[in-house]
Amino acid sequence: MTAADGHDGQTLAFELMSAIRRWSHDPGLATRTAKLSAEELAQREGWPREVAAAVVDRRLDELLARGVHPLMFVYLGRIYGFAVADRWREIERARETGPQHGA
Amino acid sequence: MVNVVAGLAVSHSSMMITNPDLVDDDQRTRVYDAYERAAELVTSRGFDRVVMFGTDHFNSFFLDHLPQICVGIAAQFDGWADNVPPMSAPGDAALGRHLAESLVERDFDVALSHSLRLDHSFFAPLSLLVPGLDVPIVPIVVNTLVEPMISMRRAYELGRAVGASLRGAPGDERILIVGSGGLSHWIGLKEQGTVNAQFDRSFIDHLCALDVEWLTSLTSERIEAEAGNGGQEIRTLVAARAAVGEASATSVFYEPVHGWLAGYSVIAMLSDSQ
């Protein structure tokens, strides 16, 4: 993330966490959000596409690296319907088997 | 004279209310029984107010406004968030106001809230310890989620200041102090579900013994490494222990409860004074 994108890392992490919290406190919004593609989410929230993709693809590792507080993954799991521990295991497995398999 | 008659230091999770079935029947029964035994112990002391140190999980406080310490001053506190059923408890606004004023006089620059909603940190244990939710409370929310956090030394001093403030308060209330937090757990991280029973047991021993040197030597970094990001909540337990003071403390229960993602502890502190 660069200043040219209009975000510094800390600001973006705050925006991400604020959005996840907002969605999680509004069940209707959470349901609608979970149906969005990365492109649609990026457009709606004004985020770079790769950031929206990290959310949609449930890339907890990428979100953590971007400064998102891990408690937010519990919230994200409720919105996207996944168990945090299971998702971490998937990500770890994908890392072990190589990037071509994705996460 | 206000009297601090007893204290409890207990673990919490929303799942102990919302997802009891994540833990097998035997262990779940042991956990609930421990809370019940603790409730009986402190009820025998005849408390009529609860002053409670707890945490928040980005529900009532967030990065837009994040106090290190916040005292709730209200006639009623509502519970919310994390799928916990709606609950509420009466508040003692006058005692909350007294605590806030006294803490500021003692150099604790606490935040105030007249419309504080409380999440499962308060209502999960409270609903087990005071099933009728009919005893007025004063909640004290401590930031244990986002760095920087108050040091363990500061948490201990906060508890001492709360204890001294209560004992100096006008009135004849009988106070139960509760600390709600910990023990070891990792939330949202790949270690989620891990419990460090060795750390937990050591912490319980030192807390019961009121080993101030050991307790206050714990740094955020060490807690994070040995007890996880959720383990930072032990600040509330140390504050509660310090508020009760020289009372004898007994570990009523400890087990790693992997289904609810944490080490579960119930510690009872019974003051000598009646």
Short mmCIF file of C-alpha atoms in Angstrom, two decimals:
data_model
loop_
_atom_site.label_atom_id
_atom_site.label_comp_id
_atom_site.label_asym_id
_atom_site.label_seq_id
_atom_site.Cartn_x
_atom_site.Cartn_y
_atom_site.Cartn_z
CA MET A 1 0.00 0.00 0.00
CA THR A 2 1.36 3.39 -0.89
CA ALA A 3 0.43 6.96 -0.17
CA ALA A 4 -0.64 7.21 -3.81
CA ASP A 5 -3.48 4.80 -3.07
CA GLY A 6 -4.78 7.20 -0.48
CA HIS A 7 -4.05 4.75 2.34
CA ASP A 8 -1.16 4.21 4.64
CA GLY A 9 -0.94 0.81 6.32
CA GLN A 10 -2.28 1.87 9.68
CA THR A 11 -5.17 3.81 8.20
CA LEU A 12 -6.10 0.92 5.97
CA ALA A 13 -6.03 -1.54 8.86
CA PHE A 14 -8.33 0.80 10.78
CA GLU A 15 -10.67 1.07 7.77
CA LEU A 16 -10.74 -2.70 7.35
CA MET A 17 -11.49 -3.32 11.00
CA SER A 18 -14.10 -0.57 11.09
CA ALA A 19 -15.86 -2.11 8.10
CA ILE A 20 -15.80 -5.64 9.49
CA ARG A 21 -17.17 -4.38 12.79
CA ARG A 22 -19.89 -2.37 11.00
CA TRP A 23 -20.96 -5.39 8.96
CA SER A 24 -20.99 -7.68 11.96
CA HIS A 25 -23.32 -5.38 13.89
CA ASP A 26 -25.80 -5.27 10.97
CA PRO A 27 -26.96 -8.75 9.96
CA GLY A 28 -28.56 -7.52 6.73
CA LEU A 29 -25.41 -5.71 5.68
CA ALA A 30 -23.33 -8.74 6.64
CA THR A 31 -25.44 -11.00 4.44
CA ARG A 32 -25.22 -8.60 1.49
CA THR A 33 -21.48 -8.13 1.98
CA ALA A 34 -20.78 -11.85 2.03
CA LYS A 35 -22.28 -12.12 -1.46
CA LEU A 36 -20.01 -9.48 -3.02
CA SER A 37 -17.09 -10.30 -5.27
CA ALA A 38 -13.70 -8.75 -4.56
CA GLU A 39 -14.31 -6.20 -7.31
CA GLU A 40 -17.69 -5.24 -5.93
CA LEU A 41 -16.38 -5.00 -2.38
CA ALA A 42 -13.41 -2.91 -3.51
CA GLN A 43 -15.71 -0.53 -5.31
CA ARG A 44 -18.18 -0.22 -2.45
CA GLU A 45 -15.58 0.34 0.25
CA GLY A 46 -13.07 2.30 -1.83
CA TRP A 47 -10.34 -0.22 -1.19
CA PRO A 48 -7.64 -1.50 -3.54
CA ARG A 49 -8.78 -4.72 -5.20
CA GLU A 50 -6.11 -6.88 -3.55
CA VAL A 51 -7.26 -5.76 -0.14
CA ALA A 52 -10.89 -6.60 -0.92
CA ALA A 53 -9.70 -9.92 -2.34
CA ALA A 54 -7.92 -10.74 0.92
CA VAL A 55 -11.24 -10.25 2.72
CA VAL A 56 -13.37 -12.16 0.22
CA ASP A 57 -10.83 -14.98 -0.02
CA ARG A 58 -10.58 -15.13 3.78
CA ARG A 59 -6.80 -14.68 3.68
CA LEU A 60 -6.28 -14.28 7.38
CA ASP A 61 -2.52 -14.35 6.90
CA GLU A 62 -2.62 -11.37 4.55
CA LEU A 63 -5.04 -9.45 6.72
CA LEU A 64 -2.90 -10.10 9.79
CA ALA A 65 0.16 -8.85 7.91
CA ARG A 66 -1.78 -5.70 7.04
CA GLY A 67 -2.33 -5.01 10.72
CA VAL A 68 -5.87 -6.29 11.16
CA HIS A 69 -6.41 -7.34 14.79
CA PRO A 70 -6.92 -11.12 14.97
CA LEU A 71 -10.12 -10.72 16.99
CA MET A 72 -11.59 -9.36 13.75
CA PHE A 73 -11.21 -12.82 12.23
CA VAL A 74 -13.84 -14.10 14.63
CA TYR A 75 -16.17 -11.39 13.36
CA LEU A 76 -15.20 -12.16 9.76
CA GLY A 77 -15.89 -15.85 10.35
CA ARG A 78 -19.44 -15.05 11.44
CA ILE A 79 -20.00 -12.95 8.31
CA TYR A 80 -18.45 -15.36 5.80
CA GLY A 81 -19.37 -18.52 7.64
CA PHE A 82 -16.06 -20.12 8.53
CA ALA A 83 -14.33 -21.35 11.66
CA VAL A 84 -11.12 -19.45 12.36
CA ALA A 85 -9.09 -22.49 13.38
CA ASP A 86 -10.19 -24.45 10.30
CA ARG A 87 -9.38 -21.54 8.03
CA TRP A 88 -5.90 -21.17 9.51
CA ARG A 89 -5.30 -24.87 8.93
CA GLU A 90 -6.32 -24.48 5.29
CA ILE A 91 -3.96 -21.57 4.88
CA GLU A 92 -1.10 -23.43 6.54
CA ARG A 93 -1.72 -26.49 4.37
CA ALA A 94 -1.76 -24.36 1.25
CA ARG A 95 1.53 -22.78 2.28
CA GLU A 96 3.09 -26.20 2.69
CA THR A 97 1.89 -27.47 -0.66
CA GLY A 98 3.00 -24.37 -2.52
CA PRO A 99 1.53 -21.17 -3.88
CA GLN A 100 0.14 -22.82 -7.00
CA HIS A 101 -2.58 -24.34 -4.85
CA GLY A 102 -3.59 -21.02 -3.35
CA ALA A 103 -5.31 -20.81 0.00
CA MET B 1 -18.65 1.82 56.33
CA VAL B 2 -18.50 0.13 52.95
CA ASN B 3 -17.07 -3.35 53.30
CA VAL B 4 -15.34 -5.45 50.65
CA VAL B 5 -16.58 -8.85 51.74
CA ALA B 6 -15.34 -11.15 48.99
CA GLY B 7 -13.89 -11.43 45.54
CA LEU B 8 -13.86 -13.73 42.57
CA ALA B 9 -11.42 -14.05 39.71
CA VAL B 10 -13.04 -15.97 36.87
CA SER B 11 -12.60 -16.77 33.20
CA HIS B 12 -15.18 -15.91 30.59
CA SER B 13 -16.23 -16.61 27.03
CA SER B 14 -19.37 -15.95 25.06
CA MET B 15 -19.46 -19.64 24.17
CA MET B 16 -20.10 -20.74 27.73
CA ILE B 17 -23.51 -19.12 27.19
CA THR B 18 -24.07 -19.41 23.45
CA ASN B 19 -22.38 -22.71 22.60
CA PRO B 20 -22.36 -24.94 25.66
CA ASP B 21 -22.34 -28.04 23.44
CA LEU B 22 -18.81 -27.29 22.22
CA VAL B 23 -17.66 -28.81 25.50
CA ASP B 24 -18.48 -32.38 26.50
CA ASP B 25 -21.15 -32.91 29.12
CA ASP B 26 -18.80 -33.89 31.94
CA GLN B 27 -16.46 -30.96 31.58
CA ARG B 28 -19.28 -28.49 31.03
CA THR B 29 -20.90 -29.70 34.24
CA ARG B 30 -17.61 -29.26 36.10
CA VAL B 31 -17.26 -25.69 34.84
CA TYR B 32 -20.80 -24.67 35.71
CA ASP B 33 -20.55 -26.41 39.08
CA ALA B 34 -17.40 -24.42 39.84
CA TYR B 35 -19.16 -21.13 39.16
CA GLU B 36 -22.04 -22.30 41.31
CA ARG B 37 -19.74 -23.27 44.19
CA ALA B 38 -18.01 -19.92 43.93
CA ALA B 39 -21.35 -18.14 43.93
CA GLU B 40 -22.37 -20.02 47.07
CA LEU B 41 -19.09 -19.12 48.78
CA VAL B 42 -19.45 -15.41 48.17
CA THR B 43 -23.21 -15.36 48.69
CA SER B 44 -22.59 -16.61 52.22
CA ARG B 45 -20.81 -13.29 52.81
CA GLY B 46 -23.98 -11.40 52.02
CA PHE B 47 -22.88 -8.98 49.30
CA ASP B 48 -25.28 -6.37 47.94
CA ARG B 49 -23.11 -4.71 45.25
CA VAL B 50 -20.75 -6.03 42.61
CA VAL B 51 -17.76 -4.04 41.43
CA MET B 52 -16.49 -5.82 38.38
CA PHE B 53 -13.31 -5.54 36.33
CA GLY B 54 -13.91 -6.80 32.82
CA THR B 55 -12.87 -6.35 29.25
CA ASP B 56 -14.44 -5.52 25.91
CA HIS B 57 -14.04 -7.24 22.57
CA PHE B 58 -14.36 -4.36 20.09
CA ASN B 59 -18.05 -4.22 20.90
CA SER B 60 -18.55 -1.17 23.09
CA PHE B 61 -15.13 0.29 22.47
CA PHE B 62 -13.16 0.39 19.27
CA LEU B 63 -10.13 2.11 17.84
CA ASP B 64 -12.11 5.32 17.37
CA HIS B 65 -12.47 5.65 21.15
CA LEU B 66 -10.47 3.30 23.29
CA PRO B 67 -9.99 4.17 26.95
CA GLN B 68 -7.48 2.21 29.00
CA ILE B 69 -9.87 2.21 31.95
CA CYS B 70 -13.54 3.17 31.92
CA VAL B 71 -15.93 3.30 34.87
CA GLY B 72 -19.61 2.79 34.14
CA ILE B 73 -21.95 5.19 35.92
CA ALA B 74 -25.55 4.26 35.28
CA ALA B 75 -28.72 2.94 36.88
CA GLN B 76 -28.80 0.04 34.44
CA PHE B 77 -26.36 -1.80 32.22
CA ASP B 78 -27.46 -3.74 29.16
CA GLY B 79 -25.57 -6.64 27.71
CA TRP B 80 -25.07 -7.11 24.00
CA ALA B 81 -23.08 -8.60 21.15
CA ASP B 82 -21.48 -11.96 20.40
CA ASN B 83 -24.88 -13.66 20.15
CA VAL B 84 -25.34 -13.60 23.93
CA PRO B 85 -29.08 -13.35 24.76
CA PRO B 86 -30.24 -9.92 25.92
CA MET B 87 -29.53 -9.35 29.60
CA SER B 88 -29.37 -6.36 31.86
CA ALA B 89 -28.34 -5.64 35.41
CA PRO B 90 -29.06 -2.71 37.71
CA GLY B 91 -26.23 -0.27 38.31
CA ASP B 92 -25.22 1.77 41.32
CA ALA B 93 -24.58 5.14 39.74
CA ALA B 94 -23.69 6.81 43.03
CA LEU B 95 -21.05 4.23 43.83
CA GLY B 96 -19.75 4.44 40.28
CA ARG B 97 -19.47 8.22 40.58
CA HIS B 98 -17.68 7.88 43.91
CA LEU B 99 -15.25 5.37 42.43
CA ALA B 100 -14.51 7.56 39.43
CA GLU B 101 -13.90 10.63 41.59
CA SER B 102 -11.79 8.73 44.05
CA LEU B 103 -9.73 7.08 41.32
CA VAL B 104 -8.98 10.43 39.69
CA GLU B 105 -7.93 11.78 43.09
CA ARG B 106 -5.59 8.80 43.27
CA ASP B 107 -4.04 9.68 39.90
CA PHE B 108 -5.98 7.21 37.77
CA ASP B 109 -7.33 9.27 34.89
CA VAL B 110 -10.28 7.03 34.16
CA ALA B 111 -12.84 7.54 31.44
CA LEU B 112 -16.53 7.65 32.35
CA SER B 113 -19.54 6.28 30.57
CA HIS B 114 -23.17 6.96 31.40
CA SER B 115 -24.40 4.68 28.61
CA LEU B 116 -22.03 1.77 28.73
CA ARG B 117 -23.15 -1.47 27.18
CA LEU B 118 -21.33 -4.55 28.40
CA ASP B 119 -20.42 -7.61 26.41
CA HIS B 120 -19.92 -11.23 27.45
CA SER B 121 -16.89 -10.38 29.56
CA PHE B 122 -19.35 -9.10 32.13
CA PHE B 123 -22.59 -10.89 31.46
CA ALA B 124 -21.35 -14.44 30.85
CA PRO B 125 -19.86 -14.87 34.33
CA LEU B 126 -22.34 -12.53 36.00
CA SER B 127 -25.30 -14.57 34.76
CA LEU B 128 -23.75 -17.64 36.39
CA LEU B 129 -22.61 -15.97 39.61
CA VAL B 130 -25.70 -13.82 40.20
CA PRO B 131 -28.36 -15.76 38.31
CA GLY B 132 -31.11 -13.25 39.07
CA LEU B 133 -28.94 -10.37 37.80
CA ASP B 134 -30.58 -8.41 40.58
CA VAL B 135 -27.56 -7.00 42.42
CA PRO B 136 -26.44 -3.48 41.40
CA ILE B 137 -23.08 -3.43 39.65
CA VAL B 138 -20.33 -0.97 38.90
CA PRO B 139 -18.39 -2.11 35.82
CA ILE B 140 -14.79 -1.12 35.21
CA VAL B 141 -13.64 -1.91 31.68
CA VAL B 142 -9.92 -2.40 31.21
CA ASN B 143 -8.31 -2.38 27.77
CA THR B 144 -6.66 -5.77 27.33
CA LEU B 145 -7.04 -5.91 23.57
CA VAL B 146 -4.90 -3.27 21.90
CA GLU B 147 -1.37 -2.12 22.64
CA PRO B 148 -0.44 -0.06 24.47
CA MET B 149 -2.10 -1.63 27.50
CA ILE B 150 -1.62 -0.70 31.12
CA SER B 151 1.23 -2.60 32.73
CA MET B 152 0.58 -5.38 35.19
CA ARG B 153 1.98 -3.09 37.86
CA ARG B 154 -0.62 -0.50 36.88
CA ALA B 155 -3.39 -3.12 36.91
CA TYR B 156 -2.33 -4.11 40.41
CA GLU B 157 -2.26 -0.48 41.54
CA LEU B 158 -5.65 0.10 39.93
CA GLY B 159 -7.08 -2.73 42.00
CA ARG B 160 -5.53 -1.35 45.16
CA ALA B 161 -6.93 2.08 44.40
CA VAL B 162 -10.39 0.65 43.78
CA GLY B 163 -10.23 -1.28 47.05
CA ALA B 164 -9.13 1.80 49.00
CA SER B 165 -11.76 3.95 47.29
CA LEU B 166 -14.50 1.51 48.18
CA ARG B 167 -13.42 1.23 51.78
CA GLY B 168 -13.45 5.02 51.98
CA ALA B 169 -16.90 5.35 50.51
CA PRO B 170 -19.87 6.54 52.54
CA GLY B 171 -22.59 3.98 53.18
CA ASP B 172 -22.77 0.44 54.43
CA GLU B 173 -22.75 -1.54 51.21
CA ARG B 174 -21.20 -4.99 51.13
CA ILE B 175 -19.11 -5.33 48.03
CA LEU B 176 -18.25 -8.36 45.94
CA ILE B 177 -15.27 -7.70 43.67
CA VAL B 178 -15.15 -9.71 40.45
CA GLY B 179 -12.38 -9.91 37.88
CA SER B 180 -13.34 -11.48 34.56
CA GLY B 181 -10.70 -12.52 32.06
CA GLY B 182 -8.14 -14.99 30.83
CA LEU B 183 -6.62 -17.38 31.32
CA SER B 184 -4.42 -18.44 28.42
CA HIS B 185 -6.06 -18.30 25.02
CA TRP B 186 -5.21 -17.28 21.52
CA ILE B 187 -8.01 -15.51 19.67
CA GLY B 188 -8.13 -15.30 15.88
CA LEU B 189 -4.62 -16.60 15.49
CA LYS B 190 -3.50 -19.94 14.12
CA GLU B 191 -2.89 -21.06 17.70
CA GLN B 192 -6.58 -20.59 18.52
CA GLY B 193 -7.73 -23.47 20.70
CA THR B 194 -4.35 -23.78 22.39
CA VAL B 195 -4.20 -23.55 26.17
CA ASN B 196 -0.99 -23.24 28.18
CA ALA B 197 -1.97 -25.02 31.38
CA GLN B 198 1.52 -24.66 32.82
CA PHE B 199 1.35 -20.87 32.61
CA ASP B 200 -2.23 -20.84 33.90
CA ARG B 201 -1.44 -22.95 36.94
CA SER B 202 1.60 -20.88 37.75
CA PHE B 203 -0.43 -17.69 37.42
CA ILE B 204 -3.17 -19.06 39.68
CA ASP B 205 -0.62 -20.00 42.34
CA HIS B 206 0.98 -16.56 42.28
CA LEU B 207 -2.39 -14.80 42.21
CA CYS B 208 -3.70 -16.75 45.19
CA ALA B 209 -0.48 -16.08 47.08
CA LEU B 210 -0.68 -12.41 46.09
CA ASP B 211 2.89 -12.61 44.87
CA VAL B 212 3.03 -9.00 43.76
CA GLU B 213 6.60 -9.19 42.55
CA TRP B 214 5.87 -12.09 40.20
CA LEU B 215 2.52 -10.78 38.99
CA THR B 216 3.83 -7.31 38.24
CA SER B 217 6.94 -8.67 36.53
CA LEU B 218 4.79 -10.06 33.72
CA THR B 219 5.19 -7.98 30.59
CA SER B 220 2.77 -7.81 27.68
CA GLU B 221 5.35 -9.58 25.55
CA ARG B 222 5.72 -12.45 27.97
CA ILE B 223 1.97 -12.80 28.41
CA GLU B 224 1.48 -12.78 24.64
CA ALA B 225 4.14 -15.47 24.22
CA GLU B 226 3.03 -17.74 27.05
CA ALA B 227 -0.69 -17.06 27.39
CA GLY B 228 -1.66 -15.67 24.01
CA ASN B 229 -3.32 -12.44 23.00
CA GLY B 230 -6.38 -13.40 25.06
CA GLY B 231 -4.15 -13.95 28.07
CA GLN B 232 -3.71 -10.19 28.33
CA GLU B 233 -7.05 -10.23 30.11
CA ILE B 234 -5.34 -11.44 33.29
CA ARG B 235 -4.95 -7.75 34.13
CA THR B 236 -8.56 -7.83 35.34
CA LEU B 237 -7.83 -10.75 37.65
CA VAL B 238 -4.81 -9.01 39.14
CA ALA B 239 -6.85 -5.85 39.66
CA ALA B 240 -9.58 -7.84 41.41
CA ARG B 241 -7.06 -9.63 43.62
CA ALA B 242 -5.46 -6.34 44.58
CA ALA B 243 -8.83 -4.73 45.29
CA VAL B 244 -9.73 -7.48 47.74
CA GLY B 245 -6.30 -7.18 49.32
CA GLU B 246 -4.99 -9.47 52.00
CA ALA B 247 -7.95 -11.85 51.91
CA SER B 248 -7.21 -15.52 51.59
CA ALA B 249 -7.64 -16.83 48.06
CA THR B 250 -8.49 -20.34 46.96
CA SER B 251 -8.46 -21.89 43.54
CA VAL B 252 -11.91 -23.45 43.21
CA PHE B 253 -11.38 -24.77 39.72
CA TYR B 254 -8.97 -24.92 36.83
CA GLU B 255 -9.09 -26.87 33.61
CA PRO B 256 -8.07 -26.24 30.03
CA VAL B 257 -11.39 -26.07 28.20
CA HIS B 258 -10.40 -26.42 24.58
CA GLY B 259 -13.98 -26.36 23.32
CA TRP B 260 -14.39 -22.85 24.66
CA LEU B 261 -10.85 -21.98 23.61
CA ALA B 262 -9.34 -21.06 26.97
CA GLY B 263 -8.00 -22.10 30.32
CA TYR B 264 -10.88 -21.77 32.78
CA SER B 265 -10.28 -20.72 36.33
CA VAL B 266 -12.44 -19.80 39.28
CA ILE B 267 -10.68 -18.27 42.28
CA ALA B 268 -12.50 -17.23 45.42
CA MET B 269 -11.17 -14.54 47.75
CA LEU B 270 -12.82 -14.25 51.13
CA SER B 271 -12.06 -11.28 53.33
CA ASP B 272 -11.44 -11.82 57.01
CA SER B 273 -13.70 -8.90 57.89
CA GLN B 274 -17.39 -9.64 57.86
#
